[in-house]
Amino acid sequence: MISGINGGNCILSSMAKIRVESNMINKAEVIGSKGSFHIVFHGSVAEWKGEPIVLSSSRQPYEPRIFKSIDGAISELIRIGLTEASVKITNSDS
């Protein structure tokens, strides 16, 4: 198992791309509600200390990156190199 930044469960796009290329990550899930989506990774090394590995931004590397749209999240996954993703729409009250 490999952690994210500073031993946490958040990783940058560049870290995710390397893990996709080495087949450690092979799927992702875009989760959220209108205007607030984040990316959770799935694969052989997609958990750290029982928590899923999530994409973070370089501005806030210790927090999940929030996308305003599903299109933005999917575009980032394509840049990372993933070809399989699912979308889970949650209730904005939860």
Coordinates of C-alpha atoms in Angstrom, one line a residue, residues 3-85:
S3 CA -0.3 6.6 0.9
G4 CA -1.0 9.9 -0.6
I5 CA 0.6 13.2 0.4
N6 CA 2.2 13.3 3.9
G7 CA 0.8 9.8 4.7
G8 CA -2.8 10.8 4.0
N9 CA -5.4 9.5 1.6
C10 CA -5.3 12.5 -0.8
I11 CA -3.2 12.4 -4.0
L12 CA -2.4 14.9 -6.7
S13 CA -3.2 14.3 -10.4
S14 CA 0.5 13.6 -11.1
M15 CA 0.6 10.9 -8.4
A16 CA -2.7 9.4 -9.7
K17 CA -1.3 9.3 -13.3
I18 CA 1.8 7.3 -12.2
R19 CA -0.5 4.9 -10.3
V20 CA -2.8 4.5 -13.3
E21 CA 0.3 3.8 -15.6
S22 CA 1.5 1.1 -13.1
N23 CA -2.0 -0.4 -12.8
M24 CA -2.3 0.3 -9.1
I25 CA -5.5 2.4 -9.9
N26 CA -7.8 1.2 -12.7
K27 CA -11.2 2.8 -11.9
A28 CA -12.6 6.0 -10.4
E29 CA -15.9 7.2 -9.1
V30 CA -17.2 10.8 -9.3
I31 CA -19.3 11.4 -6.2
G32 CA -21.3 14.4 -5.3
S33 CA -24.3 16.7 -5.9
K34 CA -24.8 19.8 -8.0
G35 CA -21.7 22.0 -8.0
S36 CA -19.7 19.8 -5.6
F37 CA -18.1 16.6 -7.0
H38 CA -15.0 14.8 -6.0
I39 CA -13.1 11.8 -7.3
V40 CA -12.5 8.5 -5.4
F41 CA -10.1 6.0 -6.9
H42 CA -10.5 2.2 -7.0
G43 CA -7.9 -0.5 -7.7
S44 CA -5.4 -2.7 -6.0
V45 CA -3.9 0.2 -4.0
A46 CA -6.9 2.5 -3.6
E47 CA -7.2 2.7 0.2
W48 CA -5.0 4.0 2.9
K49 CA -5.7 3.1 6.5
G50 CA -9.3 2.1 5.6
E51 CA -10.1 5.3 3.8
P52 CA -10.4 5.6 0.0
I53 CA -7.8 7.4 -2.0
V54 CA -9.2 10.7 -3.3
L55 CA -7.9 13.4 -5.8
S56 CA -6.7 16.6 -4.3
S57 CA -5.5 19.9 -5.8
S58 CA -2.0 21.4 -5.5
R59 CA -3.5 24.4 -3.7
Q60 CA -5.1 22.3 -1.0
P61 CA -3.2 19.0 -1.1
Y62 CA -4.7 17.6 2.1
E63 CA -8.3 18.0 1.2
P64 CA -10.4 16.4 -1.6
R65 CA -10.5 18.5 -4.8
I66 CA -14.0 19.8 -5.5
F67 CA -15.2 20.0 -9.1
K68 CA -18.2 22.3 -10.0
S69 CA -19.3 19.9 -12.7
I70 CA -19.3 16.2 -13.6
D71 CA -17.7 17.2 -17.0
G72 CA -14.8 18.8 -15.2
A73 CA -14.2 15.7 -13.1
I74 CA -14.4 13.4 -16.1
S75 CA -12.0 15.6 -18.1
E76 CA -9.5 15.4 -15.2
L77 CA -9.8 11.6 -15.2
I78 CA -9.1 11.5 -18.9
R79 CA -6.0 13.6 -18.4
I80 CA -4.9 11.2 -15.7
G81 CA -5.3 8.3 -18.1
L82 CA -8.3 6.4 -16.7
T83 CA -10.8 4.9 -19.2
E84 CA -13.3 3.6 -16.7
A85 CA -15.3 5.7 -14.2

